[in-house]
């Protein structure tokens, strides 16, 4: 079955060794979306990272397929390789220009968030005190993403911004890496009506593997499954997937370098816990052991995001 990881993070340096992604392949994954820039990064910084990552991936055709189409993902799965695409966690890397959506798409970016935690030119973030919703620029970005075939992502957005995004997009929307607020009350997690609104677009919600969002820094398989099952019960298994948000970099360094982006709650534990790529088989087994059908598990582990890519990617 296709195993799809909708979001992970490498150190955002063009010289980062991307071959650590092979850990996903060894765990049975056939696709991974890799972050190449977020709120602190301008156009020039982001292009350097994308170029560096692309160069390394294209130099290893024995291991990696730079995924341009859903067919590339199927080819990677059939040939024992790992399909890789990129994502952006904020619209600042656009530099205020919607025409760069096409440029990034041509370079391999297949998903983009509108905001990252705090307000930007496109809308408000989940940690803003005042929620202004999606801006006119944000609506223009959504329209251009729809035209190009880039997946619109409402993760890290404020409540109102996310609901505006669901209403504005003419294509299915994802919340790539989040968790259910009804299970664990954290501002980064989404409410039930957000889950329902995402599913109503034909979209998919990716449950993350970050301990502070699953529980009290609880990155157990059982904690993740609780959030998966809540989403499945609410919106149906066809709209649930995985976006583990595994970080290969030093999270503490990122928090220290960008204190305005992260509330104090991010630093309350000595070490943030994450579900690592090697846990993918255990997640599959846990879902099957709890009585979910093979069809349901196949959808959650990757089939649902693959179906969405077939609809949205050009």
GROMACS .gro file of C-alpha atoms in nm, residues 3-182:
model
  180
    3UNK     CA    1   0.260   0.509   0.271
    4UNK     CA    2   0.254   0.889   0.255
    5UNK     CA    3   0.417   1.136   0.495
    6UNK     CA    4   0.267   1.478   0.424
    7UNK     CA    5   0.521   1.687   0.616
    8UNK     CA    6   0.869   1.660   0.766
    9UNK     CA    7   1.147   1.908   0.838
   10UNK     CA    8   1.516   1.905   0.747
   11UNK     CA    9   1.761   2.176   0.857
   12UNK     CA   10   1.689   2.463   0.618
   13UNK     CA   11   2.039   2.485   0.476
   14UNK     CA   12   2.099   2.413   0.105
   15UNK     CA   13   2.393   2.189   0.200
   16UNK     CA   14   2.191   1.970   0.439
   17UNK     CA   15   2.240   1.601   0.367
   18UNK     CA   16   1.897   1.502   0.236
   19UNK     CA   17   1.988   1.133   0.232
   20UNK     CA   18   1.858   1.109   0.591
   21UNK     CA   19   1.517   1.091   0.421
   22UNK     CA   20   1.600   0.733   0.330
   23UNK     CA   21   1.490   0.646   0.683
   24UNK     CA   22   1.135   0.687   0.551
   25UNK     CA   23   1.198   0.443   0.267
   26UNK     CA   24   1.345   0.186   0.503
   27UNK     CA   25   1.027   0.219   0.715
   28UNK     CA   26   0.810   0.141   0.413
   29UNK     CA   27   0.714   0.492   0.298
   30UNK     CA   28   0.672   0.567  -0.071
   31UNK     CA   29   0.635   0.948  -0.044
   32UNK     CA   30   0.748   1.231   0.180
   33UNK     CA   31   0.686   1.606   0.159
   34UNK     CA   32   0.984   1.806   0.284
   35UNK     CA   33   0.967   2.163   0.412
   36UNK     CA   34   1.192   2.406   0.223
   37UNK     CA   35   1.103   2.735   0.392
   38UNK     CA   36   0.875   2.907   0.641
   39UNK     CA   37   0.803   3.243   0.803
   40UNK     CA   38   1.164   3.360   0.864
   41UNK     CA   39   1.268   3.299   0.502
   42UNK     CA   40   1.256   3.537   0.209
   43UNK     CA   41   1.259   3.448  -0.160
   44UNK     CA   42   1.637   3.428  -0.200
   45UNK     CA   43   1.687   3.205   0.106
   46UNK     CA   44   1.408   2.971   0.001
   47UNK     CA   45   1.529   2.936  -0.358
   48UNK     CA   46   1.875   2.840  -0.230
   49UNK     CA   47   1.728   2.566  -0.010
   50UNK     CA   48   1.503   2.431  -0.286
   51UNK     CA   49   1.795   2.429  -0.530
   52UNK     CA   50   2.027   2.253  -0.287
   53UNK     CA   51   1.773   1.984  -0.200
   54UNK     CA   52   1.677   1.931  -0.566
   55UNK     CA   53   2.039   1.893  -0.671
   56UNK     CA   54   2.102   1.618  -0.418
   57UNK     CA   55   1.780   1.429  -0.489
   58UNK     CA   56   1.831   1.436  -0.866
   59UNK     CA   57   2.186   1.308  -0.817
   60UNK     CA   58   2.048   0.989  -0.655
   61UNK     CA   59   1.796   0.845  -0.905
   62UNK     CA   60   1.864   0.501  -0.757
   63UNK     CA   61   1.695   0.614  -0.435
   64UNK     CA   62   1.478   0.917  -0.503
   65UNK     CA   63   1.212   1.036  -0.745
   66UNK     CA   64   1.137   1.409  -0.748
   67UNK     CA   65   0.759   1.381  -0.759
   68UNK     CA   66   0.596   1.600  -1.021
   69UNK     CA   67   0.281   1.390  -1.064
   70UNK     CA   68   0.091   1.129  -0.866
   71UNK     CA   69   0.216   0.882  -1.125
   72UNK     CA   70   0.571   0.953  -1.009
   73UNK     CA   71   0.469   0.845  -0.659
   74UNK     CA   72   0.328   0.520  -0.792
   75UNK     CA   73   0.646   0.464  -0.995
   76UNK     CA   74   0.862   0.519  -0.688
   77UNK     CA   75   0.655   0.270  -0.491
   78UNK     CA   76   0.679   0.011  -0.770
   79UNK     CA   77   1.057   0.049  -0.801
   80UNK     CA   78   1.151   0.058  -0.432
   81UNK     CA   79   1.242   0.425  -0.431
   82UNK     CA   80   1.118   0.724  -0.230
   83UNK     CA   81   0.915   0.997  -0.399
   84UNK     CA   82   0.988   1.344  -0.261
   85UNK     CA   83   0.807   1.675  -0.305
   86UNK     CA   84   0.848   2.004  -0.120
   87UNK     CA   85   0.622   2.225   0.091
   88UNK     CA   86   0.630   2.581   0.222
   89UNK     CA   87   0.512   2.668   0.574
   90UNK     CA   88   0.414   3.030   0.514
   91UNK     CA   89   0.361   3.270   0.225
   92UNK     CA   90   0.654   3.497   0.312
   93UNK     CA   91   0.875   3.306   0.062
   94UNK     CA   92   0.647   3.452  -0.209
   95UNK     CA   93   0.780   3.800  -0.136
   96UNK     CA   94   0.432   3.942  -0.194
   97UNK     CA   95   0.417   3.803  -0.551
   98UNK     CA   96   0.153   3.549  -0.651
   99UNK     CA   97   0.345   3.473  -0.973
  100UNK     CA   98   0.606   3.292  -0.764
  101UNK     CA   99   0.349   3.020  -0.689
  102UNK     CA  100   0.411   2.887  -1.040
  103UNK     CA  101   0.788   2.916  -0.998
  104UNK     CA  102   0.788   2.715  -0.678
  105UNK     CA  103   0.552   2.460  -0.829
  106UNK     CA  104   0.790   2.412  -1.122
  107UNK     CA  105   1.071   2.354  -0.870
  108UNK     CA  106   0.878   2.078  -0.692
  109UNK     CA  107   0.672   2.256  -0.424
  110UNK     CA  108   0.335   2.083  -0.413
  111UNK     CA  109   0.186   2.222  -0.088
  112UNK     CA  110   0.190   2.564   0.082
  113UNK     CA  111   0.051   2.693   0.412
  114UNK     CA  112  -0.103   3.038   0.416
  115UNK     CA  113   0.033   3.142   0.759
  116UNK     CA  114   0.272   3.007   1.022
  117UNK     CA  115   0.155   3.075   1.379
  118UNK     CA  116   0.148   3.455   1.342
  119UNK     CA  117  -0.016   3.707   1.110
  120UNK     CA  118   0.140   3.776   0.770
  121UNK     CA  119   0.026   3.934   0.443
  122UNK     CA  120  -0.210   3.641   0.374
  123UNK     CA  121  -0.390   3.606   0.706
  124UNK     CA  122  -0.374   3.538   1.079
  125UNK     CA  123  -0.199   3.253   1.256
  126UNK     CA  124  -0.313   3.017   1.529
  127UNK     CA  125  -0.113   3.205   1.796
  128UNK     CA  126  -0.237   3.556   1.713
  129UNK     CA  127  -0.436   3.730   1.984
  130UNK     CA  128  -0.668   3.885   1.723
  131UNK     CA  129  -0.801   3.677   1.438
  132UNK     CA  130  -0.844   3.889   1.124
  133UNK     CA  131  -0.899   3.597   0.888
  134UNK     CA  132  -0.781   3.563   0.530
  135UNK     CA  133  -0.671   3.886   0.357
  136UNK     CA  134  -0.732   3.988  -0.003
  137UNK     CA  135  -0.374   3.888  -0.084
  138UNK     CA  136  -0.441   3.553   0.080
  139UNK     CA  137  -0.744   3.503  -0.145
  140UNK     CA  138  -0.532   3.584  -0.449
  141UNK     CA  139  -0.273   3.329  -0.338
  142UNK     CA  140  -0.540   3.061  -0.291
  143UNK     CA  141  -0.680   3.131  -0.638
  144UNK     CA  142  -0.335   3.106  -0.795
  145UNK     CA  143  -0.258   2.784  -0.610
  146UNK     CA  144  -0.585   2.641  -0.739
  147UNK     CA  145  -0.492   2.745  -1.093
  148UNK     CA  146  -0.141   2.602  -1.076
  149UNK     CA  147  -0.232   2.278  -0.896
  150UNK     CA  148  -0.054   2.342  -0.566
  151UNK     CA  149  -0.231   2.201  -0.260
  152UNK     CA  150  -0.371   2.467  -0.026
  153UNK     CA  151  -0.283   2.398   0.338
  154UNK     CA  152  -0.455   2.547   0.645
  155UNK     CA  153  -0.216   2.412   0.910
  156UNK     CA  154  -0.085   2.675   1.156
  157UNK     CA  155  -0.364   2.914   1.049
  158UNK     CA  156  -0.601   3.088   1.287
  159UNK     CA  157  -0.954   2.955   1.318
  160UNK     CA  158  -1.109   3.227   1.102
  161UNK     CA  159  -0.831   3.214   0.843
  162UNK     CA  160  -0.869   2.839   0.807
  163UNK     CA  161  -1.245   2.864   0.764
  164UNK     CA  162  -1.197   3.142   0.507
  165UNK     CA  163  -0.948   2.920   0.322
  166UNK     CA  164  -1.190   2.627   0.313
  167UNK     CA  165  -1.456   2.858   0.168
  168UNK     CA  166  -1.225   3.030  -0.083
  169UNK     CA  167  -1.057   2.729  -0.240
  170UNK     CA  168  -1.213   2.562  -0.542
  171UNK     CA  169  -0.991   2.255  -0.489
  172UNK     CA  170  -0.961   2.019  -0.191
  173UNK     CA  171  -0.775   2.172   0.105
  174UNK     CA  172  -0.551   1.990   0.353
  175UNK     CA  173  -0.451   2.055   0.711
  176UNK     CA  174  -0.120   1.880   0.658
  177UNK     CA  175   0.003   1.832   1.015
  178UNK     CA  176  -0.225   1.894   1.312
  179UNK     CA  177  -0.424   1.709   1.578
  180UNK     CA  178  -0.775   1.715   1.721
  181UNK     CA  179  -0.842   1.988   1.975
  182UNK     CA  180  -1.126   1.780   2.119
   0.00000   0.00000   0.00000
